Amino acid sequence: MNENVYDTIIIGSGPAGLTAAIYNVRADLKTIVLAGEQPGGQLTITTAVDNWPGFPLGIGGTKLMMDMQKQVTNLGVEIKNATVSRISNFKLQSANFKIELIDKSELLAKAVILATGAKAKWIGLPNEKEMIGKGVSGCATCDGFFFRDKVVTVVGGGDTACEDAVFLAKFASKVYVVHRREEFRAAAIEQKKVFGNPKIEVLWNSEIKELNPPDPAVAGSPSLDKEGGDKLRAVKIFNNKTNEEKIMPTDGLFVAIGHTPATEFVADLVNRDPEGFVVIGENKDHPMMTSMAGIFAAGDATTINRDFRQAIAAAGDGCKAGLDAESWLGSQSL
Ligand code: NAP
């Protein structure tokens, strides 16, 4: 038997991928998890997780994922730090799919479970990406510590933006939340924490139009520091109700405007919706199967979890995808 042939190759190591792995290895399937660019997934960059049942006082996101990884490896699943560049379908050496990795190595699989989750979205301002690490961040829990006693701005109106604002208020002297509408979409409990925090001010109907706008007269700007002039010092804010623009000094900009599914690498292989979520739920015999027989999907990258995007829902989908892949493999003559 070719050592590189797996019954299931699971792509992604968040709650969806790791739960699928638990079910597959317990079904005696030769299983490997390819951990991807962010091993452990999005929970590794959150703080306390209060909505995972079984932890009366909540649990840290990183701790939860590390324990899940240990559980999976204890059960005998290999977790490989690898990122997939391409999947192609063919029949060779008892396998259906060839998985090409970024390091140019290849693995073969009888079935594949896509559990690649989603990546943070950016606003799309011209110098936004250049400013990452110079004041612009997509991860408050990773970078918040560097903004002690500074002024920071969070963009977005969902759970992430509200959680980020509250987290950042522990370090920063002032936190602005810039939201394009006049109500948040975040859960009521998260909104309450924002409204109750004296360090946080919400700017409704507001959009960020520019980073470091060329206006030298920024009153009270935290401005250029001794480390150089390429750091973020101000943002231009546009009020879409009054059409007013203002320049607001800020040292940090935390972008928390949602996520896009990490599914580009399977664009030619499986059906996706216009936003890139992998379509599942259309095959009545195999509800977790994609448009390609033998490729299953679970978690935030799929159409069925796109409106929920909860870790616990992703884990539930991972369970279903693992069981569905097992049942499909049982029906194949490989
Ligand atoms: P989200 O719920 O999709 O919210 C994104 C926010 O960003 C929305 O308020 C949206 O505005 C705004 N936005 C989107 N595109 C924008 C743009 N180009 N410019 C400015 N603003 C923009 O994303 P999320 O907060 O990351 O949450 C994702 C999912 O994870 C949700 O299901 C959430 O419940 C879940 N989550 C849960 C927890 C928790 O339970 N503890 C924590 C974090 C996240 P509009 O409102 O106007 O559309």
Coordinates of C-alpha atoms and ligand atoms in Angstrom, one line a residue:
M1 CA 0.0 0.0 0.0
N2 CA 1.2 3.5 -0.9
E3 CA 2.0 5.3 2.4
N4 CA 0.9 8.5 0.8
V5 CA -2.6 7.3 0.2
Y6 CA -5.1 8.3 2.9
D7 CA -8.8 7.3 3.3
T8 CA -9.5 10.9 4.2
I9 CA -7.4 14.0 3.9
I10 CA -8.9 16.8 6.0
I11 CA -7.9 20.3 4.9
G12 CA -8.0 22.8 7.8
S13 CA -7.4 22.4 11.6
G14 CA -10.2 24.4 13.2
P15 CA -13.1 22.9 15.1
A16 CA -14.7 21.6 11.9
G17 CA -11.5 19.8 10.6
L18 CA -10.5 18.4 14.0
T19 CA -14.0 17.1 14.8
A20 CA -14.2 15.4 11.3
A21 CA -10.8 13.8 12.1
I22 CA -12.1 12.4 15.5
Y23 CA -15.0 10.7 13.7
N24 CA -12.8 9.4 10.8
V25 CA -10.1 7.9 13.0
R26 CA -12.6 6.3 15.3
A27 CA -14.1 4.7 12.1
D28 CA -10.7 3.2 11.5
L29 CA -10.0 5.4 8.4
K30 CA -6.4 6.4 7.7
T31 CA -6.7 10.1 8.3
I32 CA -4.5 13.1 8.1
V33 CA -5.2 16.8 8.9
L34 CA -3.4 19.4 6.9
A35 CA -3.3 22.3 9.3
G36 CA -3.1 25.2 6.8
E37 CA -1.9 28.8 7.2
Q38 CA -3.4 29.3 10.7
P39 CA -3.1 26.0 12.6
G40 CA -6.1 25.8 15.0
G41 CA -8.1 28.3 13.0
Q42 CA -9.8 31.5 14.1
L43 CA -10.3 30.4 17.7
T44 CA -6.6 30.7 18.3
I45 CA -6.8 34.5 17.9
T46 CA -9.8 35.0 20.2
T47 CA -9.7 35.6 23.9
A48 CA -12.2 33.8 26.1
V49 CA -14.7 31.5 24.5
D50 CA -17.9 31.6 26.6
N51 CA -20.2 29.8 24.2
W52 CA -18.6 26.4 24.0
P53 CA -20.7 24.1 26.2
G54 CA -19.1 22.4 29.1
F55 CA -16.9 25.2 30.5
P56 CA -18.8 27.1 33.2
L57 CA -16.3 29.9 33.3
G58 CA -15.5 29.9 29.6
I59 CA -12.2 28.7 28.1
G60 CA -9.4 30.5 26.2
G61 CA -9.6 30.0 22.4
T62 CA -6.0 28.8 22.1
K63 CA -6.3 26.4 25.0
L64 CA -9.5 24.9 23.5
M65 CA -7.8 24.3 20.2
M66 CA -4.6 22.9 21.7
D67 CA -6.6 20.5 23.7
M68 CA -8.6 19.5 20.6
Q69 CA -5.3 18.9 18.7
K70 CA -4.0 16.7 21.6
Q71 CA -7.2 14.7 21.6
V72 CA -7.0 14.2 17.8
T73 CA -3.3 13.1 17.9
N74 CA -3.9 10.9 20.9
L75 CA -6.5 9.1 18.8
G76 CA -3.8 8.5 16.2
V77 CA -4.4 11.2 13.6
E78 CA -1.4 12.8 12.0
I79 CA -1.6 16.6 11.9
K80 CA 0.8 18.1 9.3
N81 CA 1.7 21.7 9.1
A82 CA 1.1 22.1 5.4
T83 CA -0.9 24.3 3.1
V84 CA -2.6 22.9 0.0
S85 CA -2.1 24.6 -3.4
R86 CA -4.3 22.4 -5.5
I87 CA -6.5 19.3 -5.6
S88 CA -7.0 17.3 -8.7
N89 CA -9.3 14.3 -9.2
F90 CA -8.0 11.1 -10.8
K91 CA -8.0 7.4 -10.1
L92 CA -4.6 6.1 -9.3
Q93 CA -3.2 3.7 -6.7
S94 CA -6.6 3.3 -5.2
A95 CA -7.1 7.0 -4.7
N96 CA -9.5 9.5 -6.1
F97 CA -7.7 12.8 -5.4
K98 CA -4.2 14.2 -5.6
I99 CA -3.4 16.9 -3.1
E100 CA -0.5 19.2 -4.0
L101 CA 1.1 21.1 -1.2
I102 CA 2.8 24.5 -1.3
D103 CA 6.1 22.7 -0.6
K104 CA 5.6 20.8 -3.9
S105 CA 5.0 17.4 -2.1
E106 CA 1.9 15.4 -2.9
L107 CA -0.6 13.2 -1.0
L108 CA -3.3 10.9 -2.3
A109 CA -6.8 10.6 -0.9
K110 CA -9.8 8.5 -1.3
A111 CA -12.0 11.3 0.1
V112 CA -11.3 14.9 1.1
I113 CA -13.0 17.1 3.7
L114 CA -12.6 20.8 3.1
A115 CA -12.6 22.6 6.4
T116 CA -10.6 25.7 5.5
G117 CA -12.7 28.3 7.3
A118 CA -12.6 31.9 6.5
K119 CA -10.0 34.7 6.3
A120 CA -10.3 38.3 7.7
K121 CA -11.6 40.9 5.2
W122 CA -9.8 44.2 4.7
I123 CA -11.4 47.5 3.9
G124 CA -9.6 47.9 0.6
L125 CA -7.9 51.2 1.1
P126 CA -4.9 51.8 -1.1
N127 CA -2.2 51.7 1.6
E128 CA -4.0 49.4 4.1
K129 CA -1.9 46.3 3.5
E130 CA 1.4 48.3 3.6
M131 CA 0.4 49.6 7.0
I132 CA -0.2 46.2 8.5
G133 CA 2.3 46.0 11.4
K134 CA 2.6 49.8 11.3
G135 CA -0.6 50.5 13.1
V136 CA -3.1 48.5 11.0
S137 CA -4.1 45.1 12.3
G138 CA -6.6 42.3 11.7
C139 CA -6.1 40.8 15.2
A140 CA -6.8 42.7 18.4
T141 CA -5.9 39.8 20.6
C142 CA -2.5 39.5 18.8
D143 CA -1.6 43.1 18.6
G144 CA -3.6 45.0 21.3
F145 CA -0.8 44.8 23.8
F146 CA 1.3 47.1 21.7
F147 CA -1.3 49.9 22.1
R148 CA -1.0 50.6 25.8
D149 CA -2.2 54.1 26.6
K150 CA -2.7 54.8 22.8
V151 CA -5.7 55.8 20.8
V152 CA -7.1 53.0 18.7
T153 CA -10.0 52.6 16.2
V154 CA -12.0 49.5 15.5
V155 CA -14.0 49.2 12.2
G156 CA -17.1 47.0 12.1
G157 CA -20.3 46.4 13.9
G158 CA -20.4 42.6 14.5
D159 CA -19.4 40.4 17.4
T160 CA -15.7 40.6 16.5
A161 CA -15.6 44.4 16.4
C162 CA -17.4 44.7 19.7
E163 CA -15.2 42.1 21.4
D164 CA -12.1 43.7 20.0
A165 CA -13.2 47.1 21.3
V166 CA -13.7 45.8 24.8
F167 CA -10.4 43.9 24.7
L168 CA -8.5 46.9 23.4
A169 CA -10.0 49.2 26.1
K170 CA -8.0 47.2 28.6
F171 CA -4.8 48.7 27.1
A172 CA -5.7 51.8 25.1
S173 CA -6.5 55.2 26.5
K174 CA -9.4 55.6 24.1
V175 CA -11.2 53.2 21.6
Y176 CA -13.3 54.5 18.8
V177 CA -15.6 52.1 17.0
V178 CA -16.4 53.2 13.4
H179 CA -19.5 51.5 12.0
R180 CA -21.1 52.2 8.7
R181 CA -24.7 51.9 10.0
E182 CA -26.5 53.2 13.1
E183 CA -26.9 49.9 14.8
F184 CA -24.6 47.0 15.5
R185 CA -25.3 43.5 14.3
A186 CA -23.4 42.1 17.3
A187 CA -25.2 40.0 19.9
A188 CA -26.9 42.1 22.6
I189 CA -24.5 41.0 25.3
E190 CA -21.5 42.2 23.3
Q191 CA -23.2 45.5 22.5
K192 CA -23.9 46.1 26.2
K193 CA -20.2 45.7 27.1
V194 CA -19.3 48.3 24.5
F195 CA -22.0 50.8 25.6
G196 CA -21.0 50.3 29.2
N197 CA -17.3 50.9 28.7
P198 CA -16.4 54.6 29.4
K199 CA -13.3 54.3 27.2
I200 CA -15.2 53.3 24.1
E201 CA -17.0 55.8 21.8
V202 CA -19.0 54.7 18.8
L203 CA -19.1 56.7 15.6
W204 CA -22.2 55.7 13.8
N205 CA -22.9 56.0 10.0
S206 CA -19.2 56.3 9.5
E207 CA -16.6 55.0 7.1
I208 CA -12.9 55.1 7.0
K209 CA -11.8 56.7 3.7
E210 CA -8.1 57.3 4.1
L211 CA -5.2 56.3 6.3
N212 CA -2.7 59.0 7.2
P213 CA -4.5 61.6 5.1
P214 CA -2.3 64.4 4.0
D215 CA -3.4 67.0 6.5
P216 CA -0.6 68.4 8.6
A217 CA -2.9 70.2 11.0
V218 CA -4.2 67.3 13.1
A219 CA -4.8 68.8 16.5
G220 CA -3.5 66.6 19.3
S221 CA -2.4 63.9 16.8
P222 CA -0.5 61.1 18.5
S223 CA 1.5 61.5 15.3
L224 CA 4.9 60.5 14.1
D225 CA 7.0 59.1 16.8
K226 CA 10.7 58.7 17.1
E227 CA 10.7 55.4 15.3
G228 CA 9.8 57.0 12.0
G229 CA 7.2 58.5 9.9
D230 CA 5.6 55.5 8.3
K231 CA 3.3 54.6 11.2
L232 CA -0.4 55.2 11.3
R233 CA -1.2 58.5 12.9
A234 CA -4.7 59.5 11.6
V235 CA -7.7 58.3 9.6
K236 CA -10.1 60.2 7.5
I237 CA -13.7 59.5 8.5
F238 CA -16.7 60.1 6.3
N239 CA -20.2 60.4 7.8
N240 CA -22.5 58.9 5.3
K241 CA -25.6 60.6 6.8
T242 CA -24.3 64.2 6.9
N243 CA -21.6 63.8 4.2
E244 CA -19.1 65.4 6.6
E245 CA -15.5 64.3 6.6
K246 CA -13.1 64.6 9.5
I247 CA -9.6 63.6 10.3
M248 CA -9.2 61.7 13.5
P249 CA -5.9 61.0 15.2
T250 CA -5.4 57.3 15.9
D251 CA -2.4 55.1 16.6
G252 CA -4.0 51.8 15.7
L253 CA -6.7 50.6 13.3
F254 CA -8.2 47.2 14.0
V255 CA -10.2 45.9 11.0
A256 CA -13.1 43.6 12.1
I257 CA -15.4 43.6 9.2
G258 CA -16.0 39.9 8.7
H259 CA -14.4 37.1 6.8
T260 CA -14.3 35.6 3.3
P261 CA -14.1 31.8 2.9
A262 CA -10.7 30.4 2.1
T263 CA -11.8 28.3 -0.9
E264 CA -10.0 29.9 -3.9
F265 CA -7.9 26.9 -4.3
V266 CA -10.9 24.7 -5.1
A267 CA -12.6 27.2 -7.4
D268 CA -12.3 25.0 -10.4
L269 CA -13.2 21.8 -8.6
V270 CA -16.4 22.3 -6.6
N271 CA -19.4 24.6 -6.8
R272 CA -19.2 27.8 -4.7
D273 CA -21.7 30.6 -4.2
P274 CA -21.0 34.1 -5.5
E275 CA -19.2 34.9 -2.3
G276 CA -17.0 31.8 -2.5
F277 CA -18.7 29.6 0.1
V278 CA -18.6 25.9 -0.9
V279 CA -22.1 24.7 -1.7
I280 CA -23.2 21.6 0.2
G281 CA -26.6 20.2 1.2
E282 CA -27.7 19.5 -2.4
N283 CA -27.1 15.7 -2.4
K284 CA -29.9 14.0 -0.5
D285 CA -27.8 10.9 0.2
H286 CA -24.7 12.8 1.2
P287 CA -25.7 16.2 2.7
M288 CA -22.1 17.2 3.4
M289 CA -20.8 16.3 0.0
T290 CA -19.9 19.1 -2.5
S291 CA -20.7 19.0 -6.2
M292 CA -17.7 16.7 -6.6
A293 CA -18.3 13.1 -5.4
G294 CA -15.8 12.3 -2.7
I295 CA -15.2 15.9 -1.6
F296 CA -17.0 16.9 1.5
A297 CA -17.0 20.3 3.3
A298 CA -17.7 21.6 6.8
G299 CA -17.5 24.8 8.9
D300 CA -17.2 28.5 8.0
A301 CA -16.2 27.8 4.4
T302 CA -19.6 26.3 3.5
T303 CA -23.0 27.7 2.5
I304 CA -24.7 26.0 5.5
N305 CA -22.6 27.7 8.2
R306 CA -22.1 31.0 6.4
D307 CA -24.9 32.8 8.4
F308 CA -23.9 31.2 11.8
R309 CA -20.1 31.1 11.8
Q310 CA -19.9 29.7 15.3
A311 CA -17.2 27.3 16.4
I312 CA -19.7 24.9 17.9
A313 CA -21.7 24.8 14.6
A314 CA -18.4 24.2 12.7
A315 CA -17.6 21.3 15.0
G316 CA -21.1 19.9 14.5
D317 CA -20.7 20.1 10.7
G318 CA -17.2 18.5 11.1
C319 CA -18.9 15.5 12.8
K320 CA -21.5 15.2 10.0
A321 CA -18.8 15.5 7.3
G322 CA -16.7 12.8 8.9
L323 CA -19.7 10.5 9.1
D324 CA -20.8 11.3 5.6
A325 CA -17.3 10.7 4.2
E326 CA -17.2 7.4 6.1
S327 CA -20.6 6.3 4.6
W328 CA -19.6 7.3 1.1
L329 CA -16.2 5.5 1.3
G330 CA -18.1 2.4 2.5
S331 CA -20.1 2.5 -0.7
Q332 CA -17.0 2.7 -3.0
S333 CA -15.0 -0.1 -4.4
L334 CA -11.6 1.4 -3.9
Ligands
NAP1 P1 -19.9 40.0 10.8 O1 -20.9 39.5 11.8 O2 -20.0 39.6 9.4 O3 -19.8 41.5 10.9 C1 -19.1 42.3 10.1 C2 -19.3 43.8 10.4 O4 -18.5 44.6 9.6 C3 -20.7 44.2 10.1 O5 -21.2 45.1 11.1 C4 -20.6 44.9 8.8 O6 -21.5 46.0 8.6 C5 -19.2 45.5 8.8 N1 -18.6 45.5 7.5 C6 -18.6 44.5 6.5 N2 -17.9 44.9 5.4 C7 -17.5 46.2 5.7 C8 -16.8 47.2 4.9 N3 -16.3 46.9 3.7 N4 -16.6 48.4 5.5 C9 -17.1 48.6 6.8 N5 -17.7 47.8 7.5 C10 -18.0 46.6 7.0 O7 -18.3 39.5 11.2 P2 -17.7 39.2 12.6 O8 -18.0 40.2 13.6 O9 -16.3 38.9 12.3 O10 -18.4 37.9 13.0 C11 -18.4 36.7 12.1 C12 -19.2 35.6 12.8 O11 -18.5 35.1 13.9 C13 -20.6 36.0 13.2 O12 -21.5 35.0 13.0 C14 -20.4 36.2 14.7 O13 -21.6 36.0 15.5 C15 -19.3 35.2 15.0 N6 -18.5 35.6 16.2 C16 -19.0 35.2 17.4 C17 -18.3 35.5 18.5 C18 -18.9 35.0 19.8 O14 -19.9 34.4 19.8 N7 -18.2 35.2 20.9 C19 -17.2 36.3 18.4 C20 -16.7 36.7 17.2 C21 -17.4 36.4 16.1 P3 -23.1 45.8 8.5 O15 -23.6 45.4 9.9 O16 -23.6 47.1 8.0 O17 -23.3 44.7 7.5

